Coordinates of C-alpha atoms in Angstrom, one line a residue:
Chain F
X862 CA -44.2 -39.1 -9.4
X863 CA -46.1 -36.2 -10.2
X864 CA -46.1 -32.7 -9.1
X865 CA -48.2 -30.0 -9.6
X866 CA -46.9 -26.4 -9.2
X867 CA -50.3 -24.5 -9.2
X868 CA -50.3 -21.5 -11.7
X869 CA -47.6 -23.3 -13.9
X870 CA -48.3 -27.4 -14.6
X871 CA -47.3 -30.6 -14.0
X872 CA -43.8 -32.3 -13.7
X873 CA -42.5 -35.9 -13.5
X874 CA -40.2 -36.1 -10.7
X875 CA -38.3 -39.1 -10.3
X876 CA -39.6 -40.9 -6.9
X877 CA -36.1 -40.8 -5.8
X878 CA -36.1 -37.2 -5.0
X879 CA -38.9 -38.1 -2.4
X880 CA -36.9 -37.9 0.7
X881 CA -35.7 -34.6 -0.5
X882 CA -39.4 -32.5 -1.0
X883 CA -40.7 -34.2 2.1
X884 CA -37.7 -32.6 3.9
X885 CA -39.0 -29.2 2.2
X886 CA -42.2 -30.1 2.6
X887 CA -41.9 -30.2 6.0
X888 CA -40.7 -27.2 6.5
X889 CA -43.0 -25.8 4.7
X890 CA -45.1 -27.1 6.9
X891 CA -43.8 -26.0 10.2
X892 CA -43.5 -22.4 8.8
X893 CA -47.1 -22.2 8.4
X894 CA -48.0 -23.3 11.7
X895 CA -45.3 -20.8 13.5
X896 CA -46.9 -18.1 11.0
X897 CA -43.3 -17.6 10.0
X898 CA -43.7 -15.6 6.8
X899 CA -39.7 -15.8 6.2
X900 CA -39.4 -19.3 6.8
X901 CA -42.2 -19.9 4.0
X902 CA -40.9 -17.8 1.5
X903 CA -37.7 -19.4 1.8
X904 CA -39.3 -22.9 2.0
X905 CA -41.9 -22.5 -0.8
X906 CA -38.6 -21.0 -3.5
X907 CA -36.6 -24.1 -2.2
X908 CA -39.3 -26.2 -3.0
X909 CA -40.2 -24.5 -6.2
X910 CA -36.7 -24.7 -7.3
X911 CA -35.9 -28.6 -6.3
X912 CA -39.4 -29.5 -8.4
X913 CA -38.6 -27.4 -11.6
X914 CA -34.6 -28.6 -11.6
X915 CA -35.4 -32.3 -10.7
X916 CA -38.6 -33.0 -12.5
X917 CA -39.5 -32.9 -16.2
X918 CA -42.6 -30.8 -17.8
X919 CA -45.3 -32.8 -19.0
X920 CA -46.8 -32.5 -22.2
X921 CA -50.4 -31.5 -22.6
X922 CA -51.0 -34.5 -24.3
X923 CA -50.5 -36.4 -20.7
X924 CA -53.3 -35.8 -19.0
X925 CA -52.6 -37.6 -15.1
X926 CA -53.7 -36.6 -12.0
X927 CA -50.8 -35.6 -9.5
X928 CA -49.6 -36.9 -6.6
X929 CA -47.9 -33.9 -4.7
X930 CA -49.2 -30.1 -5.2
X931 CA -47.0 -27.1 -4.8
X932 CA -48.4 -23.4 -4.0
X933 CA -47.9 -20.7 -6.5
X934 CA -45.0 -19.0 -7.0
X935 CA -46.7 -15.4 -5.4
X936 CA -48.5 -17.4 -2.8
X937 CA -48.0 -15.6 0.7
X938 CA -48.7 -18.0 3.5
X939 CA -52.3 -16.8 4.1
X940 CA -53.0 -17.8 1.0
X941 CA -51.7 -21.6 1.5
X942 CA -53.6 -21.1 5.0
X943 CA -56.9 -20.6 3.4
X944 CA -56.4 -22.9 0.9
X945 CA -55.4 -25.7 3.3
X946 CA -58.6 -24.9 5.3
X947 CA -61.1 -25.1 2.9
X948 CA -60.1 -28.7 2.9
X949 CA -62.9 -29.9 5.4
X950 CA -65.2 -27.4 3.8
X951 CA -64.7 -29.4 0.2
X952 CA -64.8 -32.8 2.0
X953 CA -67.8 -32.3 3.9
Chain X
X534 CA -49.9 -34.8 6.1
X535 CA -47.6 -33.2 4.6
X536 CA -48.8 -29.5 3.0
X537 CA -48.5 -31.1 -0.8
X538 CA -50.8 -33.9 -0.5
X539 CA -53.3 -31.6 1.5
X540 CA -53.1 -29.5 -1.0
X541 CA -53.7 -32.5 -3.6
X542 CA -56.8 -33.5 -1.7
X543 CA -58.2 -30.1 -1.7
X544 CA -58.1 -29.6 -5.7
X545 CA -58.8 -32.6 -6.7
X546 CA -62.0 -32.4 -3.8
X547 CA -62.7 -29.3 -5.6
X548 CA -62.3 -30.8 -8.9
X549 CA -64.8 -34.0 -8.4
X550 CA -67.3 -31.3 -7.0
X551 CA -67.1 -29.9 -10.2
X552 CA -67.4 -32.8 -12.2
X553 CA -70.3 -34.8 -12.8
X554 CA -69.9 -38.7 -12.2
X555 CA -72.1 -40.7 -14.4
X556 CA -72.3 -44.6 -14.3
X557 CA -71.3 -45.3 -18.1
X558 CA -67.6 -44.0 -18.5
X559 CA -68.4 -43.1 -21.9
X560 CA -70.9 -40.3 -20.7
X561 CA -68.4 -39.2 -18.3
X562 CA -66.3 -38.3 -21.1
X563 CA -68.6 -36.5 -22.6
X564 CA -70.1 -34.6 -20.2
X565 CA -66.4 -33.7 -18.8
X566 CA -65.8 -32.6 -22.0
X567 CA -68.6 -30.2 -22.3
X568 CA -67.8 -28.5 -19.1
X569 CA -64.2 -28.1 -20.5
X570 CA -65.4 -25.6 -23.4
X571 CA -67.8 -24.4 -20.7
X572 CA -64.8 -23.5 -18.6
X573 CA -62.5 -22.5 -21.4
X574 CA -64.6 -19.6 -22.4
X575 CA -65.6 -18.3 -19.0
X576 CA -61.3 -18.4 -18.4
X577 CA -61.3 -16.7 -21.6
X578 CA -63.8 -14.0 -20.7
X579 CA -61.7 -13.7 -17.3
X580 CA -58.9 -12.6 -19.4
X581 CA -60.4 -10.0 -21.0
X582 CA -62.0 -8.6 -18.1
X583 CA -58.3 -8.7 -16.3
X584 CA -57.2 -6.3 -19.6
X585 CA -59.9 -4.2 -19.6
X586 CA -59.3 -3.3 -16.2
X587 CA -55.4 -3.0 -17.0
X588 CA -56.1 -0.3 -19.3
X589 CA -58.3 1.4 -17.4
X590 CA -55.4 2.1 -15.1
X591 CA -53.7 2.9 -18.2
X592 CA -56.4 5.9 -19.0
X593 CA -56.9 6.9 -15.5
X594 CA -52.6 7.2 -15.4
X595 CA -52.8 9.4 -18.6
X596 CA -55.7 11.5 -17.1
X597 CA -53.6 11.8 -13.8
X598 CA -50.6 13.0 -15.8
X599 CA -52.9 15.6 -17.7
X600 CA -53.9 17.1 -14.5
X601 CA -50.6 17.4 -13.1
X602 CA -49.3 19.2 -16.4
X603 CA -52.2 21.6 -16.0
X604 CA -51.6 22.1 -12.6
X605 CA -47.7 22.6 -13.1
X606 CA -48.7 25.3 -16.0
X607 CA -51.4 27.1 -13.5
X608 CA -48.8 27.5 -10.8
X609 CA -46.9 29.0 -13.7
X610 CA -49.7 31.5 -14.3
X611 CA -50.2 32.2 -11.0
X612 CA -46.9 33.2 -9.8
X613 CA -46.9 35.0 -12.9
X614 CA -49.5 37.1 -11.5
X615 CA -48.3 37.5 -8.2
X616 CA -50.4 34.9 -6.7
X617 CA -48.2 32.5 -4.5
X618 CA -51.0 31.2 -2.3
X619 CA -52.6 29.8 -5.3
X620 CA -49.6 28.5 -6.9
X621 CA -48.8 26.7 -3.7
X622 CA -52.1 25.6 -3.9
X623 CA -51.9 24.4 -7.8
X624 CA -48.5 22.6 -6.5
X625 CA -49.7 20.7 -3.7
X626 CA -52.6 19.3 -6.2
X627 CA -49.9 17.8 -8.5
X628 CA -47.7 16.6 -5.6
X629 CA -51.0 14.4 -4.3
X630 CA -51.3 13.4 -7.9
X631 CA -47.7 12.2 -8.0
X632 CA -48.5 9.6 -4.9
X633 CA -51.9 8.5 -6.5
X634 CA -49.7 8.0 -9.8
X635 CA -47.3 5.8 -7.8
X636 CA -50.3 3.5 -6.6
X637 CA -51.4 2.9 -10.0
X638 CA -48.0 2.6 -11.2
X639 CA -47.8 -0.8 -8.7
X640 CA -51.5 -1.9 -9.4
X641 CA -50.7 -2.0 -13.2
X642 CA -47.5 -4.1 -12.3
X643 CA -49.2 -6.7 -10.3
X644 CA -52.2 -7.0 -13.1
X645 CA -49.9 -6.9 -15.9
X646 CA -47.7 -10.2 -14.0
X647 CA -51.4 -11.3 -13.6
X648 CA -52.4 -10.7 -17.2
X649 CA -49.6 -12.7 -18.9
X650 CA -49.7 -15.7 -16.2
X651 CA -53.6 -16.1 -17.2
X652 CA -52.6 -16.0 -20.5
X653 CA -49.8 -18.5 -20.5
X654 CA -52.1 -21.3 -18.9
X655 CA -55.2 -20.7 -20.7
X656 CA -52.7 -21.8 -23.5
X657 CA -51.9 -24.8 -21.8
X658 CA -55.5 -25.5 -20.9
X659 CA -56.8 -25.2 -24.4
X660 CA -53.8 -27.5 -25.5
X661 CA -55.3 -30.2 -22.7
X662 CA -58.4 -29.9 -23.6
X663 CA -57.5 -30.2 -27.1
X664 CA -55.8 -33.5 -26.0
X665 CA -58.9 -35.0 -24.3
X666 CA -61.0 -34.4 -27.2
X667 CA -58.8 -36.4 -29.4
X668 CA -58.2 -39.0 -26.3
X669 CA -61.6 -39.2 -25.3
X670 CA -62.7 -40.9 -29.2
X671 CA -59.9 -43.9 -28.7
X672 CA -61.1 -44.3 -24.6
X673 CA -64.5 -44.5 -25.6
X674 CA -64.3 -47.4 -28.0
X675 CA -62.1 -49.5 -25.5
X676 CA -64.0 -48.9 -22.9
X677 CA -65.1 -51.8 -21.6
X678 CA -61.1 -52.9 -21.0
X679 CA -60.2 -52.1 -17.4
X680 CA -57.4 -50.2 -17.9
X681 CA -59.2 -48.2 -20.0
X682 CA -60.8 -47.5 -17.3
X683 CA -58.8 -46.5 -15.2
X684 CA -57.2 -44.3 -17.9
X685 CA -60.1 -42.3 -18.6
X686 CA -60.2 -42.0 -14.6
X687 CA -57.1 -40.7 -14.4
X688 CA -57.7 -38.2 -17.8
X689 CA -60.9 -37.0 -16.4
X690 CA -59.2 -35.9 -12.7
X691 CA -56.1 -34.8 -14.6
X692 CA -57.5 -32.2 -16.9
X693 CA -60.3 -31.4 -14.1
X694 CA -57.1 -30.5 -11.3
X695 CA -55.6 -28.3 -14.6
X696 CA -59.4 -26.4 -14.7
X697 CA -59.5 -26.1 -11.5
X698 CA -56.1 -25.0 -11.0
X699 CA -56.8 -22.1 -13.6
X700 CA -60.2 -21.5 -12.2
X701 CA -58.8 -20.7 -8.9
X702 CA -56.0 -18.5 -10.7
X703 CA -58.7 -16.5 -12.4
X704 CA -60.4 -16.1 -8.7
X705 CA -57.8 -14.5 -7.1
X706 CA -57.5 -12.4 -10.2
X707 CA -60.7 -11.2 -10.2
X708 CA -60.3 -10.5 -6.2
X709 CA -57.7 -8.5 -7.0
X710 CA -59.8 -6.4 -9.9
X711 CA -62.0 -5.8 -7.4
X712 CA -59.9 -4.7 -4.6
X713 CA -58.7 -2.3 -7.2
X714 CA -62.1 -1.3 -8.2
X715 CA -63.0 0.7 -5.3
X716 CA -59.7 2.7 -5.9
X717 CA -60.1 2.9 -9.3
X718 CA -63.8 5.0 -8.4
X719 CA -62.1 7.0 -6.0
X720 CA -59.5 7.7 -8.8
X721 CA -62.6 8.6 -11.5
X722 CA -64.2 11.1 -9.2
X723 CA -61.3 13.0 -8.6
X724 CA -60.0 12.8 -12.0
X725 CA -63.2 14.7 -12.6
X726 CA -63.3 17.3 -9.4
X727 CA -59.9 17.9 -9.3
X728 CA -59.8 17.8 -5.4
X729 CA -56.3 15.6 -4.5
X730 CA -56.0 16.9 -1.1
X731 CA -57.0 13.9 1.0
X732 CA -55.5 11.4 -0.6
X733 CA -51.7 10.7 0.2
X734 CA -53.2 6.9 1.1
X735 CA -51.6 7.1 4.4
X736 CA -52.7 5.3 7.6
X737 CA -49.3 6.0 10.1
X738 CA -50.0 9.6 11.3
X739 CA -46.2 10.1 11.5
X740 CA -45.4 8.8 8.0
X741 CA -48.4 11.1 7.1
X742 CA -46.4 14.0 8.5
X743 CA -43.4 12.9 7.0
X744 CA -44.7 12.7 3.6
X745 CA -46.1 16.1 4.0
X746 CA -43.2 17.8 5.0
X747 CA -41.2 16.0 2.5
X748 CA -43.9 17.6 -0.1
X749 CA -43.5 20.6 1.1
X750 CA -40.1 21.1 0.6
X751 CA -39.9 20.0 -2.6
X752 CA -43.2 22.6 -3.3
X753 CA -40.3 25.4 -2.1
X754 CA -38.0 24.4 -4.7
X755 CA -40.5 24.4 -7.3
X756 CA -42.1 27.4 -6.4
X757 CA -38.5 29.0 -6.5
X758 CA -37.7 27.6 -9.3
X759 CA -40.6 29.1 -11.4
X760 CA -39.5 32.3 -9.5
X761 CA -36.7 32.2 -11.0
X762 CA -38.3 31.8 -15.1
X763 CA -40.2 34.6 -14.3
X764 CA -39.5 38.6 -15.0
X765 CA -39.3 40.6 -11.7
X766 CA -42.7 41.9 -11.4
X767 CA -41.2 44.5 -9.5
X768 CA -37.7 46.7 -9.9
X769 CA -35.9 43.8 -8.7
X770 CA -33.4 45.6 -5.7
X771 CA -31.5 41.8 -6.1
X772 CA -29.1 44.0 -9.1
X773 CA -26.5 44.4 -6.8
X774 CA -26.8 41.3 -4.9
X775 CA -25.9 39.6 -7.8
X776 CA -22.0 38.8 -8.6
X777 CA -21.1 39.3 -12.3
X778 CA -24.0 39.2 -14.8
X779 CA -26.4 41.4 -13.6
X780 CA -26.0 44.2 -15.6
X781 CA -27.7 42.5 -19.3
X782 CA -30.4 40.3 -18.0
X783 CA -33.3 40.1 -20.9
X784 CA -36.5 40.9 -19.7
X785 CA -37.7 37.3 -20.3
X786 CA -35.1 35.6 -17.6
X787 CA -35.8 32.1 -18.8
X788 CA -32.2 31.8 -18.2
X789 CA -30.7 29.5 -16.0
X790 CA -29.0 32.6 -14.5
X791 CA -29.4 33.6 -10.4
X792 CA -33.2 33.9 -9.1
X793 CA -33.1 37.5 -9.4
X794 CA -35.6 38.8 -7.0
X795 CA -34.2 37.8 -3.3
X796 CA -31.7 37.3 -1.6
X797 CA -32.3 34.0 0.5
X798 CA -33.8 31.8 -2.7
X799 CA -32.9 28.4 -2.3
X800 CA -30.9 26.9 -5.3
X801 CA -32.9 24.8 -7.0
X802 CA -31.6 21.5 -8.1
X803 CA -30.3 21.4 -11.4
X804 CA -32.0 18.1 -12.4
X805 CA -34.9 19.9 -12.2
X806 CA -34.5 22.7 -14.3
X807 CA -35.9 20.7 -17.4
X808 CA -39.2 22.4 -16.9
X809 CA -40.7 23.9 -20.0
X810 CA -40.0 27.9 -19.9
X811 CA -43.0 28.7 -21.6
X812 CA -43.9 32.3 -21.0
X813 CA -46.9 33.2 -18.9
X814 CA -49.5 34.3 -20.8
X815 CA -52.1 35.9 -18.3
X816 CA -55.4 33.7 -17.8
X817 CA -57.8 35.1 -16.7
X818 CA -57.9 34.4 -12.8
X819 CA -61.5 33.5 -12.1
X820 CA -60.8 30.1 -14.2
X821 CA -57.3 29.6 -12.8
X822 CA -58.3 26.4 -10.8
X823 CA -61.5 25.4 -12.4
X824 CA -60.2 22.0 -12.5
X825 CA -62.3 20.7 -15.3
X826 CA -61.4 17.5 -16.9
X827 CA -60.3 19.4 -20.0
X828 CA -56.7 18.3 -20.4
X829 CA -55.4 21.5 -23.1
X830 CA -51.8 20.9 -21.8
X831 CA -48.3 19.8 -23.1

């Protein structure tokens, strides 16, 4: 499976680490709906470090879209906020 | 949803935007690979305008610390010449321009992280675009296979999430220029007026006063300090105040003996005694604190 970390590149992550980013996913998740800053830093550095440990940089020669996209390492959570909100603006 | 395929919709939304769909896959290729060099230089010209505005921080630093040498030497002068309301003056100039320094100290950090991060994946996007020119030959001529198909799909959305991933980078680095920008004006004009009074960047009225008081001491202990390089203007009556040495102090005093004119002078600390003892050398006062933006200091 692939996963983007934004600012950085792609990474082939075996699908069997699935269970484990959804978990960190979802706490991602629930950090930026309490507006917890402190539970998304810690979530988005857990996340960032299961991706880069588990998963395998791709070449630039591969060129795939990707499945699963992680925020930037500096990313605060406004920034994922506003990102994540300009979804129906893109959509529409 | 979780927050990583949202955010997977949302680039690769704004990547499609970007790209042009076009019936014959062929053209798609092409055109997408037009827009790639399209987008290559304008990330290119993004770089450069992130290190232009890196060392513009860089000057207005160096023009900073001019100012605060001059300033340090005009205190010198005034004290020199009896004049402690003006060297306090001179004094609390440099201490504003210590705080202004320390702002453009963590602006240059941040654009300098910036800087090499832009740098790093422009690399990588010239090596993908690179790719898809050599890819885009061999997907063209088996075109009409459907997996080719679906390859040149998936190479078009790839490389368009990468440019779009950069292109978003080099957005929030130009935000951040031109945050910075407004400061960097502020920084221009009173490089060139010399004024520094108002701008200890402070919003919290308390840490305001804290800051100030915190100043001010430290303005005592260089004020007592210089006080103590100077010669006694006057008959100093601090002779036998002083236990041992008095007796064969050379007119000059640079030493690091006693402050020899009081008898309440704060010690000051001895990290910073590394001042430069340069003599006073009487300027004439009318210019003392035209602060012109004529740096003739150490």
């Amino acid at each position: 499976m692939i996963v983007r970390i934004l600012e950085d590149g792609q990474y082939d992550v075996p699908a069997s680490e699935r269970a484990a980013l959804d978990e960190l996913d979802a706490k991602l998740s629930g950090a930026i709906e309490a507006s917890d800053e402190a539970g998304f830093s810690a979530a988005l550095a857990a996340l960032l470090a299961k991706v880069r440990a588990s998963g395998t940089k791709i070449d630039a020669a591969t060129l795939v879209p990707s499945e699963l996209t992680v925020p930037h390492e500096s990313a605060s959570l406004e920034d994922v906020a506003t990102l994540l909100s300009s979804e129906e603006i893109v959509e529409a | 949803m979780g927050v990583m395929k949202r955010l997977t919709g949302v680039l690769q939304a704004k990547a499609n935007k970007v790209m042009d769909r076009v019936e014959d896959p062929r053209e798609t290729l092409d055109l997408s690979y037009e827009k790639q060099l399209e987008q290559l230089q304008q990330v290119r010209r993004g770089v450069a305008d992130v290190a232009t505005a890196r060392k513009r921080i860089e000057l207005q630093a160096q023009g900073l610390q001019q100012n605060a040498g001059k300033l340090q030497d005009q205190a010198r002068q005034a004290l020199a010449q009896n004049r402690e309301d003006l060297a306090r003056e001179a004094l609390s100039r440099r201490a504003a321009l210590s705080t202004q320094l320390e702002q453009l100290r963590v602006q240059h950090e941040q654009l300098v992280q910036q800087e090499q991060r832009l740098v790093t994946t422009t690399q990588q996007l010239q090596s993908r675009v690179e790719a898809f020119r050599t890819q885009k030959e061999t997907l063209k001529a088996s075109y009409t296979a459907a997996q080719a198909q679906t390859r040149i799909g998936e190479a078009v959305s790839g490389i368009s999430e990468s440019m779009t991933d950069t292109g978003m980078a080099m957005q929030r680095a130009q935000d951040k220029i031109a945050q910075m920008q407004a400061r960097a004006g502020a920084v221009d004009e009173l490089l060139a007026s010399g004024t520094l009074t108002d701008l200890t960047g402070s919003s919290d009225p308390l840490q305001a006063e804290l800051d100030k008081t915190s100043q001010t001491s430290q303005i005592e202990l260089e004020l007592a300090q210089m006080k103590g390089e100077l010669a006694p203007p006057a008959p100093a009556p601090a002779e036998a105040l002083a236990p041992g040495s008095a007796a064969s102090l050379p007119d000059g005093a640079e030493a690091d003996a006693e402050p020899a004119d009081g008898e309440t002078v704060e010690e000051a600390p001895p990290a910073s005694q590394t001042a430069a003892g340069g003599s006073p050398d009487g300027a004439a006062g009318s210019d003392l604190f035209s602060l012109g933006s004529e740096g003739g200091n150490s």
